[in-house]
Coordinates of C-alpha atoms in Angstrom, one line a residue:
Chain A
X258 CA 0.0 0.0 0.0
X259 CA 0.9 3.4 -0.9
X260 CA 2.4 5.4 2.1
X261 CA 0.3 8.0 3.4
X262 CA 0.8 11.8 2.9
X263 CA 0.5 14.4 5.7
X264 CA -0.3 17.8 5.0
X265 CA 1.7 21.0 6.2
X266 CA 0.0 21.3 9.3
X267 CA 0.8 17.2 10.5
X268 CA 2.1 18.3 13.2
X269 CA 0.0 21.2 14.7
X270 CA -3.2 18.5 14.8
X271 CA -0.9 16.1 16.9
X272 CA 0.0 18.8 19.1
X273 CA -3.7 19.8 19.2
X274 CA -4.1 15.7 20.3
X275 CA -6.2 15.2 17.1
X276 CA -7.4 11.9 16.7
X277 CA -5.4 11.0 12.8
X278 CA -6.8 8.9 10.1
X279 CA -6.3 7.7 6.6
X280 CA -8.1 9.5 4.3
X281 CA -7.9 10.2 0.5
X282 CA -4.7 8.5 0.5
X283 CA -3.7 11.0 3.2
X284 CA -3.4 11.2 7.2
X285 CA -5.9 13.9 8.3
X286 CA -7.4 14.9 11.3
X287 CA -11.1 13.4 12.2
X288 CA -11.7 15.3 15.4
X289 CA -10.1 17.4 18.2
X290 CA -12.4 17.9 20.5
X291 CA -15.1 16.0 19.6
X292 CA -17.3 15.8 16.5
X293 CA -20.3 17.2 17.8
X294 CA -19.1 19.9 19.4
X295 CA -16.8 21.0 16.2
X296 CA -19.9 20.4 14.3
X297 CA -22.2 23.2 17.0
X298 CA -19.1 25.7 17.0
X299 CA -19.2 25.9 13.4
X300 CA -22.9 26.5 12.8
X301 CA -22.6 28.9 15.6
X302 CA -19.1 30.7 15.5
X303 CA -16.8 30.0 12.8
X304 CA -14.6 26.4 12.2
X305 CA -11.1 26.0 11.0
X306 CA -10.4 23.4 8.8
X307 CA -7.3 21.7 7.2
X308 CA -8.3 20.9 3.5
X309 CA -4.5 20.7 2.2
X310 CA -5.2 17.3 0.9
X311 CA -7.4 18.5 -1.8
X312 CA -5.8 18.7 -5.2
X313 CA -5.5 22.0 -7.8
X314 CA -4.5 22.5 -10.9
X315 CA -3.5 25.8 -12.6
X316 CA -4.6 25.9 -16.3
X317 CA -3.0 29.3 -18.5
X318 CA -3.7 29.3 -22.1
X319 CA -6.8 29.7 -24.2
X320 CA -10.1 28.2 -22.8
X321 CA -11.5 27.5 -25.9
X322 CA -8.8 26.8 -28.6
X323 CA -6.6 24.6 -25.8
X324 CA -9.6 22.5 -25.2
X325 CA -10.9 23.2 -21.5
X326 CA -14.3 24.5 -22.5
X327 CA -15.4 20.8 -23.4
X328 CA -14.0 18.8 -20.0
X329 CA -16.7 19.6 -17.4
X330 CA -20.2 19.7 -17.8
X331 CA -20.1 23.1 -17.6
X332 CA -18.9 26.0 -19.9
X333 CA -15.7 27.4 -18.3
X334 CA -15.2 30.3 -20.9
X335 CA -18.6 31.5 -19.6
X336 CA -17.3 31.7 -15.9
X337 CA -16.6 35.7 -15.5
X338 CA -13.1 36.3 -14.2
X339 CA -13.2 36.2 -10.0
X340 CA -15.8 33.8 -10.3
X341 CA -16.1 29.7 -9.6
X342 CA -18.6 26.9 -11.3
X343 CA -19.2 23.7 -9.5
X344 CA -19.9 20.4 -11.9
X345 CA -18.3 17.3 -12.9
X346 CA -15.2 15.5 -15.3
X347 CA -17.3 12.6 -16.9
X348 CA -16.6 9.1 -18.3
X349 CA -17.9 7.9 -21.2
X350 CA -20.4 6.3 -19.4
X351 CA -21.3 9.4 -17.9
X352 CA -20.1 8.2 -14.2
X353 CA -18.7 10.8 -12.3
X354 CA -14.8 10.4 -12.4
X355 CA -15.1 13.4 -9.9
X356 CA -16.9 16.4 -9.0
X357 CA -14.8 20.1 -8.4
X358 CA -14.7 23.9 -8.7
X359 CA -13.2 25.8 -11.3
X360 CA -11.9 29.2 -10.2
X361 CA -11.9 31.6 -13.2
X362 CA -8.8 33.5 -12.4
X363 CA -7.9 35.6 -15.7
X364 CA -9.1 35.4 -19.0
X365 CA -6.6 33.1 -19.8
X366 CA -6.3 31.3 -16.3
X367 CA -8.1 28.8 -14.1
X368 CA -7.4 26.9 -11.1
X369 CA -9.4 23.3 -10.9
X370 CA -10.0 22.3 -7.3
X371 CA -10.3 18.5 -7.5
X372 CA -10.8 15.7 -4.9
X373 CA -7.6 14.5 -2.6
X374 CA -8.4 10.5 -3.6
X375 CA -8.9 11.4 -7.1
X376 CA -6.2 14.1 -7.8
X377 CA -3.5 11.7 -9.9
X378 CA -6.4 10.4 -12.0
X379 CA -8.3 13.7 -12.4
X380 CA -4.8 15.4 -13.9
X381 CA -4.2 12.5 -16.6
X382 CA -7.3 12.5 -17.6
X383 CA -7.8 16.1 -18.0
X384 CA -4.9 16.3 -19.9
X385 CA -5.9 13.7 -22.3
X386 CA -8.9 15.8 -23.3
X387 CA -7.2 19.0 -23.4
X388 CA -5.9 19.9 -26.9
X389 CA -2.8 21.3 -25.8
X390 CA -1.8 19.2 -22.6
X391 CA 0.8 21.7 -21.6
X392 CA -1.6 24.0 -20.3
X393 CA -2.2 22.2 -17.3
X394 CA 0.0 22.1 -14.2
X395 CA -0.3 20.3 -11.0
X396 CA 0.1 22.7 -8.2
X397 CA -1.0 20.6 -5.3
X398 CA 2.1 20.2 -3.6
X399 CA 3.0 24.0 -3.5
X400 CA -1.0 25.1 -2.7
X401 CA -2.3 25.0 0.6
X402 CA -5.5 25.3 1.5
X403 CA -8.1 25.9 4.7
X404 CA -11.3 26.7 5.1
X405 CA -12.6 28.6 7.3
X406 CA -16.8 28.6 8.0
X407 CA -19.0 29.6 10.0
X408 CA -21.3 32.8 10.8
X409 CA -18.9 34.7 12.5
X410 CA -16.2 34.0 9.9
X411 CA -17.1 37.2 7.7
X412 CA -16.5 39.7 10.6
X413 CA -13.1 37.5 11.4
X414 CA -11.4 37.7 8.0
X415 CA -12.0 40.9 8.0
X416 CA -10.1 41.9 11.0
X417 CA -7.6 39.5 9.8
X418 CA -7.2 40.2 6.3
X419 CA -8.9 43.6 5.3
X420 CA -12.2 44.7 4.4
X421 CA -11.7 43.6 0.7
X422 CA -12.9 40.5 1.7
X423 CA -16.3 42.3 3.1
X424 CA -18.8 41.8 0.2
X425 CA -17.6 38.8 -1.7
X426 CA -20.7 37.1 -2.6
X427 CA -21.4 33.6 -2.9
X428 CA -19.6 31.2 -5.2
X429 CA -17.0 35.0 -6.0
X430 CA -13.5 35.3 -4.9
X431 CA -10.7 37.2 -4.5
X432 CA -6.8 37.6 -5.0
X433 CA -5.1 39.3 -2.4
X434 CA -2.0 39.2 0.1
X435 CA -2.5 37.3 3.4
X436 CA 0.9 36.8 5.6
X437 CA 3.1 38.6 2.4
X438 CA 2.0 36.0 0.1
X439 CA -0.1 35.7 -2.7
X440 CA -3.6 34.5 -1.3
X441 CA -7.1 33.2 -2.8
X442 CA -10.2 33.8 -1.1
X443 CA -13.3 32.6 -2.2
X444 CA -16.6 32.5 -0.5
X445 CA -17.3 28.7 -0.9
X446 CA -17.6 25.8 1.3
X447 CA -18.5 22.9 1.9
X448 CA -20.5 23.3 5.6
X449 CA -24.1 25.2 4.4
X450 CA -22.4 28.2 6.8
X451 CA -21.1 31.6 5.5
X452 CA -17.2 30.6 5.3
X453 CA -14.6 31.2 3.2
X454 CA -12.0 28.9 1.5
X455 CA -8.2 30.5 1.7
X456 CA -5.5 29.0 -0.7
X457 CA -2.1 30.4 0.1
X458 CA 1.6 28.9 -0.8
X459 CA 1.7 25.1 1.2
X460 CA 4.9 26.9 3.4
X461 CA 2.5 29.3 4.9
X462 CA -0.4 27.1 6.0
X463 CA 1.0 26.8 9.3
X464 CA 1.7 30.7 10.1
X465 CA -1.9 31.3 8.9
X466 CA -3.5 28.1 10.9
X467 CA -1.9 29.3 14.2
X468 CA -3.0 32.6 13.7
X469 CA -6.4 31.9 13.0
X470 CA -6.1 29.8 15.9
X471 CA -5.5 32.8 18.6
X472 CA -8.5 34.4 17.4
X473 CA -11.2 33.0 20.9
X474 CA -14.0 32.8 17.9
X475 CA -12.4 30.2 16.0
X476 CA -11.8 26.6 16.9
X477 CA -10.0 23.6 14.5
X478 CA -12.8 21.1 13.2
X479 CA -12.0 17.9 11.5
X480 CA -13.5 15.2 8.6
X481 CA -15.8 14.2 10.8
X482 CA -17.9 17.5 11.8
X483 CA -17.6 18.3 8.3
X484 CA -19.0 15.1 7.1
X485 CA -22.1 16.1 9.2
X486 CA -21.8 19.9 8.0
X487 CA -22.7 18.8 4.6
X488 CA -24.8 16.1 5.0
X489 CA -27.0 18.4 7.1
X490 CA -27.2 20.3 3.5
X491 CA -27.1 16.8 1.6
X492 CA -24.2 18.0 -0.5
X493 CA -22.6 14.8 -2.2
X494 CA -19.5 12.8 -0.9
X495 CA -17.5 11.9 -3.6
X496 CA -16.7 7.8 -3.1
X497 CA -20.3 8.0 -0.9
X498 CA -22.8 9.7 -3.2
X499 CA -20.8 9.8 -6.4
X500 CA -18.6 7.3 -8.1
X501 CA -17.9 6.7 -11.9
X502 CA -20.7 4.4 -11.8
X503 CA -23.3 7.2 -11.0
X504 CA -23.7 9.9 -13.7
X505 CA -24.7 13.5 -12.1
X506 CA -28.7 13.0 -13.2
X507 CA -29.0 9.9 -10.6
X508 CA -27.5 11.8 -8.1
X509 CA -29.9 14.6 -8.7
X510 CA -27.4 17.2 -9.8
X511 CA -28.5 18.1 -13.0
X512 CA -28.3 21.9 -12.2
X513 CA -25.1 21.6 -12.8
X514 CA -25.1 19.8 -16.2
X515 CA -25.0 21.9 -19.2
X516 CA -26.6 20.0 -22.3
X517 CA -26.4 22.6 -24.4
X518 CA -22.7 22.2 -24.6
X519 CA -20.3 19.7 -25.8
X520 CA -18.4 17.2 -22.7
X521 CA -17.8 13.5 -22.8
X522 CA -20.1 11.5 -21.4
X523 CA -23.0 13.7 -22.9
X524 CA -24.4 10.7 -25.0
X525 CA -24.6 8.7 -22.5
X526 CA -26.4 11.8 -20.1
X527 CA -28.6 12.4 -23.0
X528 CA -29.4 8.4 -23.5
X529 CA -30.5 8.8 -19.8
X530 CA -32.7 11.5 -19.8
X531 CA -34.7 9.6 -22.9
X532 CA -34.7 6.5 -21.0
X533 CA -35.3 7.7 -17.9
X534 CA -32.6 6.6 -15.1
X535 CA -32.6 3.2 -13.3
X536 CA -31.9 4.6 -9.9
X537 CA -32.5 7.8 -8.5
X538 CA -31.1 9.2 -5.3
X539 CA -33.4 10.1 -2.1
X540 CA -33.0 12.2 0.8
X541 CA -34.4 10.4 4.1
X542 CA -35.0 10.9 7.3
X543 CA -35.2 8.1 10.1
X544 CA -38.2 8.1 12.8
X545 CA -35.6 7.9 15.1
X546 CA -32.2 8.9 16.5
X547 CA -30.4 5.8 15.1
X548 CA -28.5 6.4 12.1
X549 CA -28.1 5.1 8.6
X550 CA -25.1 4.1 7.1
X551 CA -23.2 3.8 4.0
X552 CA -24.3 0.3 2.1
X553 CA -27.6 -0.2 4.5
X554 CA -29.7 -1.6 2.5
X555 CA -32.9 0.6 1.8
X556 CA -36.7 -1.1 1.3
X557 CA -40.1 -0.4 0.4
X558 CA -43.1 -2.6 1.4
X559 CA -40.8 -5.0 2.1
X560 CA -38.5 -5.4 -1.0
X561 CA -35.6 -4.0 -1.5
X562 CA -35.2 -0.8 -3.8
X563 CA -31.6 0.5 -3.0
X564 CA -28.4 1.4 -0.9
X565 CA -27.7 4.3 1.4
X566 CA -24.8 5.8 0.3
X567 CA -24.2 8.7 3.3
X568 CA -25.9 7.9 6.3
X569 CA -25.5 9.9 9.9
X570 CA -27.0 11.1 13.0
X571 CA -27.8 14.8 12.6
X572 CA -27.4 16.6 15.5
X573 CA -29.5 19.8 14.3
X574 CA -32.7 17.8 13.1
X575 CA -31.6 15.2 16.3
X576 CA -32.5 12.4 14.1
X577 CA -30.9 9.8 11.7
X578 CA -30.3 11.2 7.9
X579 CA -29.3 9.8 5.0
X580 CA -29.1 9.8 1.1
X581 CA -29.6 6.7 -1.1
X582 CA -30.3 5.7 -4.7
X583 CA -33.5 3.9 -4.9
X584 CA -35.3 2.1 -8.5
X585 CA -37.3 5.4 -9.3
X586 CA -41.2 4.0 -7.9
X587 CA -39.8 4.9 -4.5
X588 CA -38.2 7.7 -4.9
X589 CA -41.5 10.6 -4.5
X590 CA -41.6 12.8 -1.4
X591 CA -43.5 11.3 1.3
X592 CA -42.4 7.4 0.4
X593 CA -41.9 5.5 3.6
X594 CA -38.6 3.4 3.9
X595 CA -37.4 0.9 5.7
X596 CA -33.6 0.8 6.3
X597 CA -31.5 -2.5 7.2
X598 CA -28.5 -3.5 8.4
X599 CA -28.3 -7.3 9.9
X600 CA -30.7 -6.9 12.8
X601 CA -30.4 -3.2 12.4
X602 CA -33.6 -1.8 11.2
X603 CA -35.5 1.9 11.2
X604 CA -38.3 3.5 9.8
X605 CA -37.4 6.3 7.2
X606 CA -39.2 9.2 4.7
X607 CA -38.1 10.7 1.7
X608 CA -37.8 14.0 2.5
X609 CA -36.5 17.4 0.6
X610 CA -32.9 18.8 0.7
X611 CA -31.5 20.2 2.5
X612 CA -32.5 18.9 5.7
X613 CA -31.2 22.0 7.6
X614 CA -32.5 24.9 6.6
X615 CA -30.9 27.4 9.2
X616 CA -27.3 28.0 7.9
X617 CA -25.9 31.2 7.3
X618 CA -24.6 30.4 4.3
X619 CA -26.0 33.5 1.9
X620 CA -25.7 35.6 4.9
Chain B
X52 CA -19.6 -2.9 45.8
X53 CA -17.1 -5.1 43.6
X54 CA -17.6 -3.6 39.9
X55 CA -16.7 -6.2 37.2
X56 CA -16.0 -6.1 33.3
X57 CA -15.9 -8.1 30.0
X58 CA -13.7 -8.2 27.2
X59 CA -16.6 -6.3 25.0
X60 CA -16.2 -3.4 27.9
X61 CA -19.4 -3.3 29.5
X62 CA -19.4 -3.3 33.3
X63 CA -21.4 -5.0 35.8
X64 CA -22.1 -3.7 39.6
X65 CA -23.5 -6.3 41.5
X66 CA -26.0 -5.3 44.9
X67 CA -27.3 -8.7 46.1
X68 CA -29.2 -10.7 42.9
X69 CA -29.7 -7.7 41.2
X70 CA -27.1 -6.0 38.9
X71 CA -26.1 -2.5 36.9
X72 CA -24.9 -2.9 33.3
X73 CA -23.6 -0.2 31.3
X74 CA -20.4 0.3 29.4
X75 CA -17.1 1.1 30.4
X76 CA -15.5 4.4 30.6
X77 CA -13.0 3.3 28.1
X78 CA -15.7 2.2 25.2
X79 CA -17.7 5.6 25.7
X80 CA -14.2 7.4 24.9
X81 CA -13.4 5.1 21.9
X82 CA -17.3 5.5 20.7
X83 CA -16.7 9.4 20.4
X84 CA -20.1 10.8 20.9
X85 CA -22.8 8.8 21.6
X86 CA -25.9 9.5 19.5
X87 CA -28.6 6.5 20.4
X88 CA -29.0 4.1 23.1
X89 CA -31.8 1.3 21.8
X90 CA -32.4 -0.3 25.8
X91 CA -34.0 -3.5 25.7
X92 CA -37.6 -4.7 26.7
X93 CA -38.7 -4.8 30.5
X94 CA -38.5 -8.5 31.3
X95 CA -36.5 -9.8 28.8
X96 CA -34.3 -12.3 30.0
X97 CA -30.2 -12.5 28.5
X98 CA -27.7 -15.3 29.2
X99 CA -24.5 -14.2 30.1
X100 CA -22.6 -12.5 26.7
X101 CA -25.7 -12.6 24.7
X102 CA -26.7 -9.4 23.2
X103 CA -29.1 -7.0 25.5
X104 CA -28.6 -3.8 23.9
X105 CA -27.0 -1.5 21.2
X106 CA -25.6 1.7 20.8
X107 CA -25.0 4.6 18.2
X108 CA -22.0 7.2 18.1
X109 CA -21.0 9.4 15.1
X110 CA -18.6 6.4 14.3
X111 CA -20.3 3.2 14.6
X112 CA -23.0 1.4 15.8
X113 CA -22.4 -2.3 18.4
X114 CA -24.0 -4.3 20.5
X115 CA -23.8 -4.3 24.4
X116 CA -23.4 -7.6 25.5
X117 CA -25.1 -9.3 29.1
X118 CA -21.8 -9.4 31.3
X119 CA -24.0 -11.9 33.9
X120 CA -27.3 -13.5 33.1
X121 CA -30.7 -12.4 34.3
X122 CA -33.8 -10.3 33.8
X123 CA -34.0 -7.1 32.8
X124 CA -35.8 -5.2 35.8
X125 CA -35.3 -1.4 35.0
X126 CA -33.7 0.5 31.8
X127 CA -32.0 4.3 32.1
X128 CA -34.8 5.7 30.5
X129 CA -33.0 8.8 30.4
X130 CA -30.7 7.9 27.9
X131 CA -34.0 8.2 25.1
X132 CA -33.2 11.6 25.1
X133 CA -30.1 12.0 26.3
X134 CA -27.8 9.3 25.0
X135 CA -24.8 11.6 25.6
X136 CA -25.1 11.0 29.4
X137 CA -22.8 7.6 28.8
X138 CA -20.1 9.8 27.3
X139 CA -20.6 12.3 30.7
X140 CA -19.9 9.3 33.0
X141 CA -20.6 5.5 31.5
X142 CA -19.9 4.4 34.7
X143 CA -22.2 6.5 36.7
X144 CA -25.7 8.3 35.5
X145 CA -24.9 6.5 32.0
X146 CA -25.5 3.3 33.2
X147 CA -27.6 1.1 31.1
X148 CA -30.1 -1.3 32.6
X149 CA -30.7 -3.2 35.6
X150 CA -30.7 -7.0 35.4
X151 CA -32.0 -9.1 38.8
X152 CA -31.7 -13.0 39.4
X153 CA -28.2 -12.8 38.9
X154 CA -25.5 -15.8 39.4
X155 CA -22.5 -14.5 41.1
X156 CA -20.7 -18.0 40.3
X157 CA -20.8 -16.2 36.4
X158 CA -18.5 -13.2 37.5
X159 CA -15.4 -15.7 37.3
X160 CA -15.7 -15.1 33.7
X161 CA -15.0 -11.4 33.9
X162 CA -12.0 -9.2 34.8
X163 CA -12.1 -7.0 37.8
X164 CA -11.0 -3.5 37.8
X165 CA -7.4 -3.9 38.1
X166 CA -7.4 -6.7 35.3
X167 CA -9.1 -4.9 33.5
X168 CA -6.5 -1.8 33.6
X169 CA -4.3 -4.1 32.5
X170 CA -6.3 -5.9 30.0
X171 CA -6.6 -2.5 28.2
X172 CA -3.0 -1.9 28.3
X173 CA -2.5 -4.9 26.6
X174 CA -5.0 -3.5 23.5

């Protein structure tokens, strides 16, 4: 097996007595002081999280004519400079080889923010569909990255880091200095709370974590409060809700398909639609505390229909949550479900997402 | 009172025939927070390592095993709403049920408090 990589700030989280795990092919931090109470401080005050592992690329050359605008599902060239798109690098298929961001940084510039599991694979095969394969660099190693989320995070990266950052909207970023170095901060997350994602050079992580740190308001949260962060909005986990056997119209993320536009996998997407898709993926919630899991098997009047694929108490709702795919007849708002595990077994209903509704997220 | 434990870490506190269960103070720490407690039924009856309850934390989800045999006389109702008490002290208010017609002769299969210190050492 591959040896693990640690992120710049390895050591700060083992001084903080962070409980370490693999993820992602990397050794990250699951929780400090506990995963509820990372998961309260950040819908209440704001959370600092270590998100080096994630992976970006730095495209510079002609969105069009070098062959970016057809990768993603959607248009990049449309993306106005100092703004991001969310969507998804298809298969043929039309299975989700991964879902990211692409930052619009100059006319002739874009930074791809990709998944840590999938960076390696993301970059070959992004190269093989770009016209001229030079364009793209990976720029993992050298870019750090942490998010930091919350409701009080506005009025904190403002004293930080200067009222520039004061009125970036939603899914809008900005270039400026933090620490003396060239900085990135965008008003995305991953949390359904106002918050902010900062990249910075990898050798400055640390200053900027410590710092952050001092500030009473702010407290370090790991993968596990943010697990429940965005299942509480039922935003997809890639490996949990999205794989490349699932294409982005099962899942239920159509929005951010373009089909007016050229991408591979688009036959396949547009085979779907005419066809109508085998599975289709549910929000549910359980009658109960106890909580679904990934691979729990989900039924309907007693025969099977599907899998969950995320699965979690919620602390907000205090109730089990979960997403699944399900054969489409049970699949309506309202459907009752039953949800087993062994002897494990709870009463479920489809419900609408997100389940929490109470984020300050547009804030 | 002598306090006993299994292997599975639940504890046992014996008080004549009749018995507190609950689990120890090292499982609630390795659970992280616990979310659900499902008790069991009034009046069932367990033999010794069977399975009598389960539990939920952000983690995982296991079974809490019968450290003696007996009957279940009273459950921590508490713990319906408040499953996080176990984390706040799993060997005091988190306590699970109480079982009564206990056989003392079965605590020879468990670890008292000082094996068990150094049973978890050994983990």
């Amino acid at each position: 097996m591959e040896e693990l990589k640690a992120t710049p700030l390895h050591a700060d989280h083992e001084n903080l007595k962070a409980l370490m795990a693999p993820f992602g092919g990397w050794i990250m931090p699951i929780q400090y002081s506990g995963i509820i109470a990372e998961h309260k401080w950040c819908r209440e005050k704001a959370a600092l999280f270590d998100i080096c592992h994630m992976g970006e690329f730095l495209f510079k050359g002609d969105v069009v004519a070098d062959g970016l605008e057809d990768v993603f599902t959607f248009s990049v060239s449309s993306i106005p400079v100092g703004r991001s798109r969310y969507g998804f690098l298809l298969n043929d298929a039309g299975g989700v080889i991964d879902d990211l961001i692409v930052f619009r940084l100059a006319e002739n510039e874009a930074m791809i923010v990709v998944n840590a599991a999938t960076t390696d694979n993301d970059f070959t095969v992004i190269r093989s569909r770009l016209k001229n394969p030079a364009a793209l660099t990976d720029i993992s190693a050298r870019t750090g990255k942490v998010d930091l989320q919350g409701p009080l995070s506005r009025e904190i990266m403002v004293q930080h880091f200067g009222p520039s950052i004061q009125d970036i909207p939603f899914f809008k970023f900005i270039k400026t200095s933090i620490l003396g170095s060239d900085a990135i901060v965008s008003r995305t997350g991953y949390t359904g709370e106002l918050g902010y994602e900062i990249f910075l050079p990898a050798d400055k992580v640390a200053e900027l974590w410590r710092l952050l740190l001092e500030d009473p308001r702010v407290a370090p949260a790991g993968l596990g409060a943010r697990d429940l962060l965005r299942l509480e909005m039922g935003y997809s986990l890639y490996g949990n809700d999205l794989d490349e056997t699932i294409t982005p119209l099962t899942a239920g993320l159509s929005t951010f398909v373009n089909m007016s536009k050229e991408f591979v996998g688009k036959t396949a997407l547009e085979r779907e639609l005419e066809q109508g898709s085998p599975r289709m993926k549910v929000a549910f919630k359980v009658d109960s505390r106890r909580a679904p899991r990934h691979f729990y098997q989900i039924l309907h009047e007693g025969k099977e229909v599907g899998v969950v694929t995320s699965g979690a108490f919620s602390p907000m709702l205090s109730c089990g949550i979960g997403l699944g795919l399900v054969k489409p007849d049970a699949a309506a708002l309202g459907t009752r479900l039953t949800i087993r595990h062994e002897k494990v077994e709870m009463e479920a209903q489809v419900v609408e997402l997100p389940f929490y509704t109470g984020g300050s997220l547009r804030s | 009172m002598a306090k006993f434990y299994t292997k599975e870490h639940e504890w046992v506190e014996m008080a004549g025939a009749q018995a507190t269960v609950g689990i120890s103070e090292h499982a609630a720490h390795e659970l992280g927070d616990i979310t659900y407690v499902e008790l069991p039924k009034i009046g069932k009856s367990v033999k010794q390592f069977e399975a009598l309850a389960a539990i939920e934390s952000v983690k995982a989800a296991s079974d809490i095993y019968a450290p003696v045999s007996g009957k279940v006389a009273e459950v921590n109702q508490a713990l319906d709403d408040a499953p996080e008490l176990v984390n706040q002290g799993a060997e005091s208010q988190g306590w699970i049920c109480k079982l009564e017609g206990v056989n003392e002769a079965e605590l020879v299969a468990l670890m008292d408090a000082a094996a068990y210190d150094e049973y978890l050492k050994g983990l």
